[in-house]
Amino acid sequence: MSVDTVLREASTTKTAVAPAVAATSAPRRARWVALAVVSAVNALDSAGFAVANTALPDIDRSLGLGPTLVPWVMTVYALTFAGFLLFGGRAADVLGRRRMLLAGVTVYAAGAAASAFAPTGAVLITGRGLQGVGAALSGPPALALIASIFTDARERATAMGIYVAVSASSFSAALVFGGVMTSAAGWRAPFLALLVIASVVAVVGAKVLPHDAERTRGSLDIPGATLITGGLMALVYGVGQAEHASFTAAKVLVPVAVALVLLVGFVAREHLAAQPLLPLGLLRIPTVRAATVSGVVFYTTLVGMLFFAPLYLQGVRGYSPLMSGLAIAPMGATVAATTAVAAGLIARIGQRATLALGFTVMAGGLSTWLLMGTDTNYFTVLLPGLVVMSFGQTLAFAAMMSAALTGVDAERHGVAGAVNITAQQIGSGLGTAVLATVAAAATGPGTAGLVDGYRAGIATAAAIGLLGALSALVLLRRR
């Protein structure tokens, strides 16, 4: 059976992604411009993390934040992003995906403006929080809009491939972009660039995105939204503190305990609510459940590269932030170049096998970095491992995103997308804390001891990747 036949048959089944609004009459060029808008929104969400990371030293010197406030430039974005995601998904389904995507991009732009022109650290941190809220509101509708815009199976497959390529490569590309902008024009330049891009996306999106023709009637479940937002923010905060303290420290245990209480309250609320924010039955769908677990595992594994590679290249090898970003840039290029391969594999061997293969290849590529030392050759050892890991990243990400909406009714696509993005954010925060703790425990004296710690963290990430492959085989049904 050909790939086209598989996709054509899949588009007519109950488990395929169903269109939420009629877009068949939209001009072909407008559809692809709309895809560019949706993909740019996803890239902005990732760039919100990456560009600030490279600018942190300059921000500290300029505003005098000190060691207590500097981490909040990153933390507050992660907190608000993770905390408001499920509310963003529900709002997209109830109020309209186009409306919420544009509203989210507008809030994001306001946060970028506040950050770019911040006279004090407090204003900067407030702006970063607004960026996180904007990302949480605009992210969930993005994936569902692709199904709305592209009703032809072949066009949708191509569109999803482009979306996945942009999604999976935007973080590493933004690292390089942030380094270049900061080196050339100072720490405010990356935020100004994000402001310009978000403004253009909002203007163009208002013209080309299809109007919302179908919405889910009902409430936004404000009590449920309050509980899940508070619970996720407390969880991400508590896990993030473990990077600098023991897992048994009060600064870790107290927010995690608060998170558990709020999240248990959220589950109880959703059982009782007539129109819940998160229909718990959604997690009983095998594909959604597998995609949710994979979201946590995927980012925990990916952190093994994104967290330790800059530390090793800059702290051990003496690379500048810009050179470190360029050294990681092949990750994005590999993802973009191999997206079509991932789409073809999903059509041929299914989500289950592709997801398991992707995690296995990610673990194999990461394992190559266990050979790193104080003078390891980048081109013969580190670069090949980075490329192999990136190929696995493409396979795993594409299969995971494909599974996230499979079997989900169209009116719940916004919430389903938010669930998967939330899982990814939890994996990112949890993965950073766990791997950093493992590395710290294994670190010995001197540079060689530092490398030992990095190896331990990378080995742990690779092992988690293999567990992800096993979970994909167990949780996803055979074709």
Short mmCIF file of C-alpha atoms in Angstrom, two decimals:
data_model
loop_
_atom_site.label_atom_id
_atom_site.label_comp_id
_atom_site.label_asym_id
_atom_site.label_seq_id
_atom_site.Cartn_x
_atom_site.Cartn_y
_atom_site.Cartn_z
CA MET A 1 0.00 0.00 0.00
CA SER A 2 1.42 3.39 -0.93
CA VAL A 3 1.98 6.23 1.53
CA ASP A 4 -0.66 8.33 -0.26
CA THR A 5 -3.20 5.52 0.06
CA VAL A 6 -2.46 5.13 3.77
CA LEU A 7 -2.88 8.85 4.36
CA ARG A 8 -6.06 9.02 2.26
CA GLU A 9 -7.62 6.14 4.16
CA ALA A 10 -6.48 7.55 7.48
CA SER A 11 -8.15 10.86 6.74
CA THR A 12 -11.55 9.16 6.53
CA THR A 13 -11.28 7.12 9.70
CA LYS A 14 -12.65 8.03 13.08
CA THR A 15 -9.17 8.24 14.58
CA ALA A 16 -7.77 10.67 12.06
CA VAL A 17 -7.45 14.37 12.79
CA ALA A 18 -10.78 15.87 11.83
CA PRO A 19 -11.10 19.42 10.53
CA ALA A 20 -12.57 21.92 12.96
CA VAL A 21 -13.52 24.56 10.42
CA ALA A 22 -14.15 24.49 6.72
CA ALA A 23 -11.04 25.59 4.92
CA THR A 24 -11.32 23.81 1.60
CA SER A 25 -12.26 27.02 -0.16
CA ALA A 26 -9.23 28.91 1.12
CA PRO A 27 -6.75 29.78 -1.62
CA ARG A 28 -3.76 27.47 -1.73
CA ARG A 29 -1.27 30.28 -1.13
CA ALA A 30 -3.25 31.55 1.89
CA ARG A 31 -3.20 28.08 3.44
CA TRP A 32 0.58 27.90 3.30
CA VAL A 33 0.94 31.43 4.65
CA ALA A 34 -1.36 30.38 7.48
CA LEU A 35 0.91 27.39 8.11
CA ALA A 36 3.86 29.77 8.32
CA VAL A 37 1.96 31.78 10.95
CA VAL A 38 1.10 28.69 13.01
CA SER A 39 4.67 27.37 12.78
CA ALA A 40 6.06 30.79 13.73
CA VAL A 41 3.89 30.76 16.87
CA ASN A 42 5.44 27.46 17.92
CA ALA A 43 8.92 28.79 17.18
CA LEU A 44 8.24 31.89 19.30
CA ASP A 45 7.25 29.68 22.23
CA SER A 46 10.57 27.79 22.05
CA ALA A 47 12.56 30.96 21.39
CA GLY A 48 11.16 32.43 24.60
CA PHE A 49 13.31 29.93 26.47
CA ALA A 50 16.41 29.93 24.30
CA VAL A 51 17.17 33.58 23.53
CA ALA A 52 17.01 34.61 27.18
CA ASN A 53 19.40 31.82 28.14
CA THR A 54 22.27 33.23 26.10
CA ALA A 55 21.62 36.78 27.37
CA LEU A 56 21.61 36.00 31.11
CA PRO A 57 25.18 37.17 31.91
CA ASP A 58 24.64 40.50 30.14
CA ILE A 59 21.24 40.96 31.83
CA ASP A 60 22.82 40.38 35.24
CA ARG A 61 25.58 42.90 34.59
CA SER A 62 23.16 45.50 33.23
CA LEU A 63 20.37 45.30 35.81
CA GLY A 64 22.31 43.91 38.76
CA LEU A 65 19.88 41.10 39.46
CA GLY A 66 22.24 38.99 41.52
CA PRO A 67 22.24 35.19 41.97
CA THR A 68 18.77 35.15 43.56
CA LEU A 69 16.88 36.90 40.76
CA VAL A 70 18.84 35.79 37.69
CA PRO A 71 17.27 32.30 37.56
CA TRP A 72 13.81 33.88 37.62
CA VAL A 73 14.37 35.32 34.16
CA MET A 74 14.03 31.73 32.94
CA THR A 75 11.93 30.24 35.74
CA VAL A 76 9.01 32.66 35.54
CA TYR A 77 8.58 31.93 31.82
CA ALA A 78 8.47 28.18 32.48
CA LEU A 79 6.07 28.64 35.41
CA THR A 80 3.48 30.70 33.56
CA PHE A 81 3.86 28.69 30.36
CA ALA A 82 3.23 25.35 32.10
CA GLY A 83 0.62 26.75 34.46
CA PHE A 84 -1.70 28.29 31.87
CA LEU A 85 -1.45 25.61 29.15
CA LEU A 86 -4.56 23.62 29.97
CA PHE A 87 -6.58 26.79 30.39
CA GLY A 88 -5.26 27.90 27.00
CA GLY A 89 -6.39 24.64 25.44
CA ARG A 90 -9.88 24.88 26.92
CA ALA A 91 -10.20 28.55 25.96
CA ALA A 92 -9.21 27.69 22.38
CA ASP A 93 -11.98 25.09 22.16
CA VAL A 94 -14.64 27.31 23.79
CA LEU A 95 -13.74 30.79 22.54
CA GLY A 96 -12.19 29.83 19.20
CA ARG A 97 -8.73 28.73 18.11
CA ARG A 98 -8.02 31.66 15.81
CA ARG A 99 -9.12 34.12 18.47
CA MET A 100 -7.01 32.57 21.22
CA LEU A 101 -3.94 32.14 19.03
CA LEU A 102 -4.01 35.83 18.08
CA ALA A 103 -4.75 36.86 21.67
CA GLY A 104 -1.85 34.78 22.92
CA VAL A 105 0.58 36.22 20.38
CA THR A 106 -0.53 39.73 21.38
CA VAL A 107 0.12 39.00 25.07
CA TYR A 108 3.48 37.48 24.09
CA ALA A 109 4.39 40.63 22.16
CA ALA A 110 3.47 42.80 25.15
CA GLY A 111 5.73 40.68 27.35
CA ALA A 112 8.58 40.92 24.86
CA ALA A 113 8.18 44.73 24.78
CA ALA A 114 8.23 44.94 28.57
CA SER A 115 11.36 42.76 28.66
CA ALA A 116 13.16 44.68 25.91
CA PHE A 117 12.61 48.08 27.54
CA ALA A 118 12.74 46.95 31.17
CA PRO A 119 14.44 49.56 33.38
CA THR A 120 14.61 47.18 36.37
CA GLY A 121 14.79 43.48 37.07
CA ALA A 122 11.23 43.44 38.42
CA VAL A 123 9.85 44.80 35.13
CA LEU A 124 11.93 42.30 33.16
CA ILE A 125 10.67 39.36 35.21
CA THR A 126 7.07 40.61 34.83
CA GLY A 127 7.55 40.82 31.07
CA ARG A 128 8.93 37.29 30.99
CA GLY A 129 5.88 36.07 32.88
CA LEU A 130 3.62 37.73 30.29
CA GLN A 131 5.55 36.00 27.53
CA GLY A 132 4.90 32.66 29.22
CA VAL A 133 1.18 33.37 29.48
CA GLY A 134 1.08 34.38 25.82
CA ALA A 135 2.89 31.20 24.81
CA ALA A 136 0.44 29.10 26.84
CA LEU A 137 -2.57 30.73 25.16
CA SER A 138 -1.21 30.57 21.61
CA GLY A 139 0.45 27.13 21.69
CA PRO A 140 -2.53 24.75 22.13
CA PRO A 141 -4.58 26.09 19.16
CA ALA A 142 -1.64 25.86 16.75
CA LEU A 143 -1.68 22.11 16.11
CA ALA A 144 -5.48 21.97 15.84
CA LEU A 145 -5.49 24.82 13.32
CA ILE A 146 -3.40 22.76 10.91
CA ALA A 147 -6.19 20.18 10.77
CA SER A 148 -8.65 23.02 10.18
CA ILE A 149 -6.66 24.59 7.37
CA PHE A 150 -5.53 21.46 5.50
CA THR A 151 -8.39 19.08 4.78
CA ASP A 152 -6.60 17.22 1.96
CA ALA A 153 -4.68 14.25 3.39
CA ARG A 154 -1.53 14.75 1.33
CA GLU A 155 -1.38 18.48 1.97
CA ARG A 156 -1.97 17.87 5.67
CA ALA A 157 0.88 15.37 5.79
CA THR A 158 3.21 17.91 4.19
CA ALA A 159 1.99 20.66 6.50
CA MET A 160 2.50 18.49 9.58
CA GLY A 161 6.01 17.68 8.39
CA ILE A 162 6.86 21.37 8.13
CA TYR A 163 5.28 22.09 11.51
CA VAL A 164 7.23 19.28 13.18
CA ALA A 165 10.49 20.45 11.56
CA VAL A 166 10.01 23.99 12.85
CA SER A 167 8.93 22.76 16.29
CA ALA A 168 11.82 20.39 16.79
CA SER A 169 14.55 22.68 15.44
CA SER A 170 13.44 26.07 16.77
CA PHE A 171 15.11 25.76 20.18
CA SER A 172 18.61 25.10 18.87
CA ALA A 173 18.18 27.73 16.16
CA ALA A 174 17.07 30.26 18.77
CA LEU A 175 20.18 29.54 20.84
CA VAL A 176 22.34 30.62 17.90
CA PHE A 177 20.06 33.55 17.10
CA GLY A 178 20.13 34.76 20.71
CA GLY A 179 23.91 34.50 20.86
CA VAL A 180 24.37 36.47 17.65
CA MET A 181 21.90 39.18 18.65
CA THR A 182 23.30 39.55 22.17
CA SER A 183 26.90 39.68 20.93
CA ALA A 184 26.06 42.23 18.25
CA ALA A 185 23.64 44.58 20.01
CA GLY A 186 23.27 43.66 23.69
CA TRP A 187 20.76 41.69 25.72
CA ARG A 188 17.75 43.81 24.76
CA ALA A 189 18.14 42.97 21.06
CA PRO A 190 16.75 39.40 21.23
CA PHE A 191 13.61 40.62 23.00
CA LEU A 192 13.16 43.39 20.45
CA ALA A 193 13.45 40.80 17.69
CA LEU A 194 10.80 38.63 19.38
CA LEU A 195 8.55 41.71 19.65
CA VAL A 196 8.88 42.40 15.92
CA ILE A 197 8.30 38.78 14.92
CA ALA A 198 5.27 38.40 17.22
CA SER A 199 3.77 41.63 15.90
CA VAL A 200 4.17 40.49 12.28
CA VAL A 201 2.68 37.09 13.13
CA ALA A 202 -0.34 38.74 14.75
CA VAL A 203 -0.97 41.07 11.79
CA VAL A 204 -0.54 38.39 9.13
CA GLY A 205 -2.43 35.80 11.17
CA ALA A 206 -5.45 38.10 11.46
CA LYS A 207 -5.61 38.16 7.66
CA VAL A 208 -4.98 34.53 6.73
CA LEU A 209 -6.16 32.29 9.59
CA PRO A 210 -9.65 30.83 9.03
CA HIS A 211 -12.43 32.22 11.18
CA ASP A 212 -13.75 29.96 13.91
CA ALA A 213 -16.83 28.17 12.62
CA GLU A 214 -17.08 25.52 15.33
CA ARG A 215 -16.65 25.88 19.06
CA THR A 216 -17.36 23.74 22.08
CA ARG A 217 -20.31 25.20 23.95
CA GLY A 218 -19.71 25.47 27.67
CA SER A 219 -17.82 27.21 30.42
CA LEU A 220 -14.10 27.72 30.89
CA ASP A 221 -14.22 25.89 34.25
CA ILE A 222 -12.48 28.68 36.16
CA PRO A 223 -12.24 26.68 39.44
CA GLY A 224 -10.57 23.83 37.59
CA ALA A 225 -8.31 26.25 35.73
CA THR A 226 -7.25 27.86 39.02
CA LEU A 227 -6.40 24.51 40.60
CA ILE A 228 -4.44 23.14 37.64
CA THR A 229 -2.62 26.42 37.02
CA GLY A 230 -1.57 26.71 40.66
CA GLY A 231 -0.68 23.03 40.86
CA LEU A 232 1.48 22.99 37.74
CA MET A 233 3.21 26.25 38.67
CA ALA A 234 4.00 24.88 42.14
CA LEU A 235 5.24 21.60 40.66
CA VAL A 236 7.51 23.24 38.09
CA TYR A 237 8.83 25.65 40.73
CA GLY A 238 9.55 22.89 43.24
CA VAL A 239 11.23 20.61 40.71
CA GLY A 240 13.25 23.55 39.41
CA GLN A 241 14.58 24.26 42.92
CA ALA A 242 16.05 20.74 43.02
CA GLU A 243 18.67 21.91 40.54
CA HIS A 244 20.26 23.98 43.33
CA ALA A 245 19.19 22.03 46.43
CA SER A 246 18.61 18.50 47.66
CA PHE A 247 15.36 16.78 46.75
CA THR A 248 14.69 16.56 50.51
CA ALA A 249 15.15 20.29 51.09
CA ALA A 250 12.14 22.30 52.27
CA LYS A 251 12.36 24.61 49.25
CA VAL A 252 11.70 21.52 47.08
CA LEU A 253 9.31 19.51 49.26
CA VAL A 254 6.96 22.34 50.27
CA PRO A 255 6.01 23.51 46.74
CA VAL A 256 5.81 19.89 45.53
CA ALA A 257 3.46 19.07 48.43
CA VAL A 258 1.34 22.13 47.61
CA ALA A 259 1.30 21.00 43.98
CA LEU A 260 0.08 17.53 44.92
CA VAL A 261 -2.75 18.95 47.04
CA LEU A 262 -3.85 21.29 44.24
CA LEU A 263 -3.59 18.60 41.56
CA VAL A 264 -5.61 16.12 43.64
CA GLY A 265 -8.18 18.87 44.10
CA PHE A 266 -8.18 19.41 40.36
CA VAL A 267 -8.87 15.73 39.66
CA ALA A 268 -11.72 15.75 42.18
CA ARG A 269 -13.12 18.91 40.62
CA GLU A 270 -12.99 17.43 37.12
CA HIS A 271 -14.89 14.34 38.28
CA LEU A 272 -17.68 16.55 39.60
CA ALA A 273 -17.76 19.28 36.95
CA ALA A 274 -20.52 19.11 34.36
CA GLN A 275 -18.19 20.70 31.80
CA PRO A 276 -14.64 19.91 32.97
CA LEU A 277 -11.56 21.78 31.86
CA LEU A 278 -9.87 18.43 31.18
CA PRO A 279 -12.20 15.52 30.34
CA LEU A 280 -10.38 12.78 32.24
CA GLY A 281 -11.62 10.25 29.72
CA LEU A 282 -9.16 11.85 27.28
CA LEU A 283 -6.31 10.14 29.11
CA ARG A 284 -7.99 6.77 28.64
CA ILE A 285 -7.41 6.99 24.89
CA PRO A 286 -4.29 4.83 24.28
CA THR A 287 -2.71 7.21 21.77
CA VAL A 288 -3.19 10.25 24.01
CA ARG A 289 -1.87 8.40 27.04
CA ALA A 290 1.18 7.20 25.11
CA ALA A 291 1.82 10.69 23.70
CA THR A 292 1.57 12.21 27.20
CA VAL A 293 4.11 9.79 28.68
CA SER A 294 6.31 10.29 25.63
CA GLY A 295 6.17 14.07 26.07
CA VAL A 296 7.73 13.77 29.53
CA VAL A 297 10.32 11.22 28.39
CA PHE A 298 11.16 13.09 25.20
CA TYR A 299 12.15 16.33 26.88
CA THR A 300 13.89 14.58 29.77
CA THR A 301 16.06 12.80 27.20
CA LEU A 302 16.56 15.91 25.08
CA VAL A 303 17.71 17.87 28.13
CA GLY A 304 20.64 15.45 28.27
CA MET A 305 21.98 17.21 25.20
CA LEU A 306 20.65 20.75 25.58
CA PHE A 307 21.72 21.07 29.22
CA PHE A 308 25.12 19.36 29.24
CA ALA A 309 26.43 20.25 25.78
CA PRO A 310 26.74 24.03 26.46
CA LEU A 311 28.20 23.38 29.92
CA TYR A 312 30.82 21.05 28.48
CA LEU A 313 31.66 23.12 25.42
CA GLN A 314 31.95 26.39 27.35
CA GLY A 315 33.17 25.19 30.75
CA VAL A 316 35.61 22.48 29.63
CA ARG A 317 36.50 23.28 26.02
CA GLY A 318 36.51 27.08 26.36
CA TYR A 319 33.95 27.83 23.63
CA SER A 320 32.29 31.24 23.64
CA PRO A 321 28.47 31.32 23.99
CA LEU A 322 28.19 32.04 20.26
CA MET A 323 30.53 29.20 19.28
CA SER A 324 28.71 26.88 21.66
CA GLY A 325 25.43 27.76 19.98
CA LEU A 326 26.91 27.15 16.55
CA ALA A 327 28.26 23.78 17.69
CA ILE A 328 24.72 22.73 18.66
CA ALA A 329 23.12 24.24 15.54
CA PRO A 330 23.46 21.00 13.47
CA MET A 331 20.70 19.65 15.70
CA GLY A 332 18.17 21.98 14.07
CA ALA A 333 19.53 21.41 10.59
CA THR A 334 19.31 17.62 10.99
CA VAL A 335 15.74 17.80 12.25
CA ALA A 336 14.68 19.99 9.34
CA ALA A 337 16.40 17.71 6.82
CA THR A 338 14.94 14.45 8.14
CA THR A 339 11.30 15.40 8.78
CA ALA A 340 10.15 13.83 5.51
CA VAL A 341 11.80 10.56 6.55
CA ALA A 342 9.85 10.62 9.81
CA ALA A 343 6.55 11.23 8.02
CA GLY A 344 7.27 8.35 5.64
CA LEU A 345 8.12 5.97 8.49
CA ILE A 346 4.92 6.81 10.36
CA ALA A 347 2.92 6.01 7.24
CA ARG A 348 4.80 2.77 6.64
CA ILE A 349 5.41 1.26 10.07
CA GLY A 350 3.02 3.27 12.29
CA GLN A 351 3.27 5.56 15.29
CA ARG A 352 4.22 2.78 17.71
CA ALA A 353 7.31 1.52 15.88
CA THR A 354 8.43 5.00 14.82
CA LEU A 355 8.18 6.35 18.37
CA ALA A 356 10.12 3.41 19.82
CA LEU A 357 12.75 3.69 17.09
CA GLY A 358 13.08 7.43 17.66
CA PHE A 359 13.75 7.06 21.37
CA THR A 360 16.26 4.26 20.71
CA VAL A 361 18.17 6.36 18.16
CA MET A 362 18.13 9.36 20.53
CA ALA A 363 19.67 7.21 23.27
CA GLY A 364 22.31 5.89 20.84
CA GLY A 365 23.34 9.36 19.74
CA LEU A 366 23.53 10.59 23.32
CA SER A 367 25.68 7.62 24.27
CA THR A 368 28.35 8.80 21.83
CA TRP A 369 28.88 11.83 24.08
CA LEU A 370 29.98 9.48 26.86
CA LEU A 371 33.32 9.43 25.00
CA MET A 372 33.88 13.14 25.71
CA GLY A 373 36.98 14.21 27.56
CA THR A 374 39.06 17.34 28.00
CA ASP A 375 40.26 17.27 24.37
CA THR A 376 37.71 15.14 22.47
CA ASN A 377 37.49 16.03 18.78
CA TYR A 378 34.20 17.74 17.99
CA PHE A 379 34.01 16.72 14.32
CA THR A 380 34.87 13.04 14.65
CA VAL A 381 33.09 12.18 17.92
CA LEU A 382 30.71 14.85 19.20
CA LEU A 383 29.17 16.02 15.92
CA PRO A 384 28.23 12.50 14.69
CA GLY A 385 26.56 11.79 18.03
CA LEU A 386 24.67 15.08 17.85
CA VAL A 387 23.42 14.28 14.33
CA VAL A 388 22.31 10.75 15.27
CA MET A 389 20.51 12.03 18.37
CA SER A 390 18.82 14.73 16.29
CA PHE A 391 17.55 12.18 13.77
CA GLY A 392 16.05 10.18 16.62
CA GLN A 393 14.54 13.41 17.94
CA THR A 394 12.78 13.92 14.60
CA LEU A 395 11.32 10.42 14.60
CA ALA A 396 10.16 10.55 18.22
CA PHE A 397 8.72 14.06 18.03
CA ALA A 398 6.82 13.42 14.80
CA ALA A 399 5.30 10.18 16.08
CA MET A 400 4.46 11.75 19.44
CA MET A 401 2.68 14.74 17.89
CA SER A 402 0.85 12.44 15.47
CA ALA A 403 -0.41 10.31 18.38
CA ALA A 404 -1.41 13.32 20.50
CA LEU A 405 -4.57 14.02 18.47
CA THR A 406 -5.28 10.56 17.08
CA GLY A 407 -8.63 9.27 18.29
CA VAL A 408 -9.61 12.64 19.78
CA ASP A 409 -12.83 14.37 18.74
CA ALA A 410 -12.22 17.61 16.86
CA GLU A 411 -13.87 19.75 19.55
CA ARG A 412 -11.26 18.56 22.05
CA HIS A 413 -8.15 19.12 19.94
CA GLY A 414 -7.21 22.28 21.84
CA VAL A 415 -7.23 20.53 25.21
CA ALA A 416 -5.47 17.45 23.78
CA GLY A 417 -2.71 19.65 22.36
CA ALA A 418 -2.40 21.45 25.69
CA VAL A 419 -2.07 18.13 27.56
CA ASN A 420 0.85 17.09 25.37
CA ILE A 421 2.63 20.46 25.62
CA THR A 422 2.14 20.39 29.40
CA ALA A 423 3.75 16.94 29.52
CA GLN A 424 6.69 18.28 27.54
CA GLN A 425 7.15 21.19 29.96
CA ILE A 426 7.02 18.87 32.96
CA GLY A 427 9.63 16.68 31.26
CA SER A 428 11.84 19.69 30.63
CA GLY A 429 11.71 20.92 34.23
CA LEU A 430 11.83 17.48 35.82
CA GLY A 431 14.57 16.32 33.46
CA THR A 432 16.78 19.32 34.19
CA ALA A 433 16.43 18.84 37.95
CA VAL A 434 17.03 15.07 37.90
CA LEU A 435 19.95 15.12 35.47
CA ALA A 436 21.61 18.09 37.20
CA THR A 437 21.32 16.28 40.55
CA VAL A 438 22.83 13.09 39.11
CA ALA A 439 25.68 15.06 37.53
CA ALA A 440 26.40 16.94 40.75
CA ALA A 441 26.56 13.69 42.74
CA ALA A 442 29.03 12.18 40.25
CA THR A 443 31.26 15.26 39.89
CA GLY A 444 34.80 14.91 41.20
CA PRO A 445 37.64 17.38 41.67
CA GLY A 446 39.09 19.36 38.78
CA THR A 447 38.12 19.45 35.13
CA ALA A 448 38.23 15.67 34.78
CA GLY A 449 35.79 15.36 37.69
CA LEU A 450 33.48 17.84 36.01
CA VAL A 451 33.47 15.73 32.85
CA ASP A 452 32.68 12.65 34.96
CA GLY A 453 29.57 14.43 36.23
CA TYR A 454 28.46 15.37 32.74
CA ARG A 455 28.92 11.78 31.58
CA ALA A 456 26.74 10.52 34.44
CA GLY A 457 23.98 12.97 33.52
CA ILE A 458 24.13 12.03 29.84
CA ALA A 459 24.13 8.30 30.64
CA THR A 460 21.00 8.80 32.75
CA ALA A 461 19.29 10.69 29.92
CA ALA A 462 20.15 7.92 27.46
CA ALA A 463 18.73 5.30 29.84
CA ILE A 464 15.49 7.30 30.15
CA GLY A 465 15.32 7.40 26.34
CA LEU A 466 15.45 3.60 26.23
CA LEU A 467 12.66 3.45 28.82
CA GLY A 468 10.69 5.74 26.51
CA ALA A 469 11.12 3.25 23.67
CA LEU A 470 9.83 0.46 25.91
CA SER A 471 6.85 2.54 27.07
CA ALA A 472 5.89 3.29 23.46
CA LEU A 473 5.79 -0.42 22.65
CA VAL A 474 3.68 -1.13 25.74
CA LEU A 475 1.24 1.81 25.60
CA LEU A 476 0.56 2.00 21.87
CA ARG A 477 -1.39 -0.72 20.17
CA ARG A 478 -0.06 -2.57 17.16
CA ARG A 479 -1.31 -1.36 13.80
#
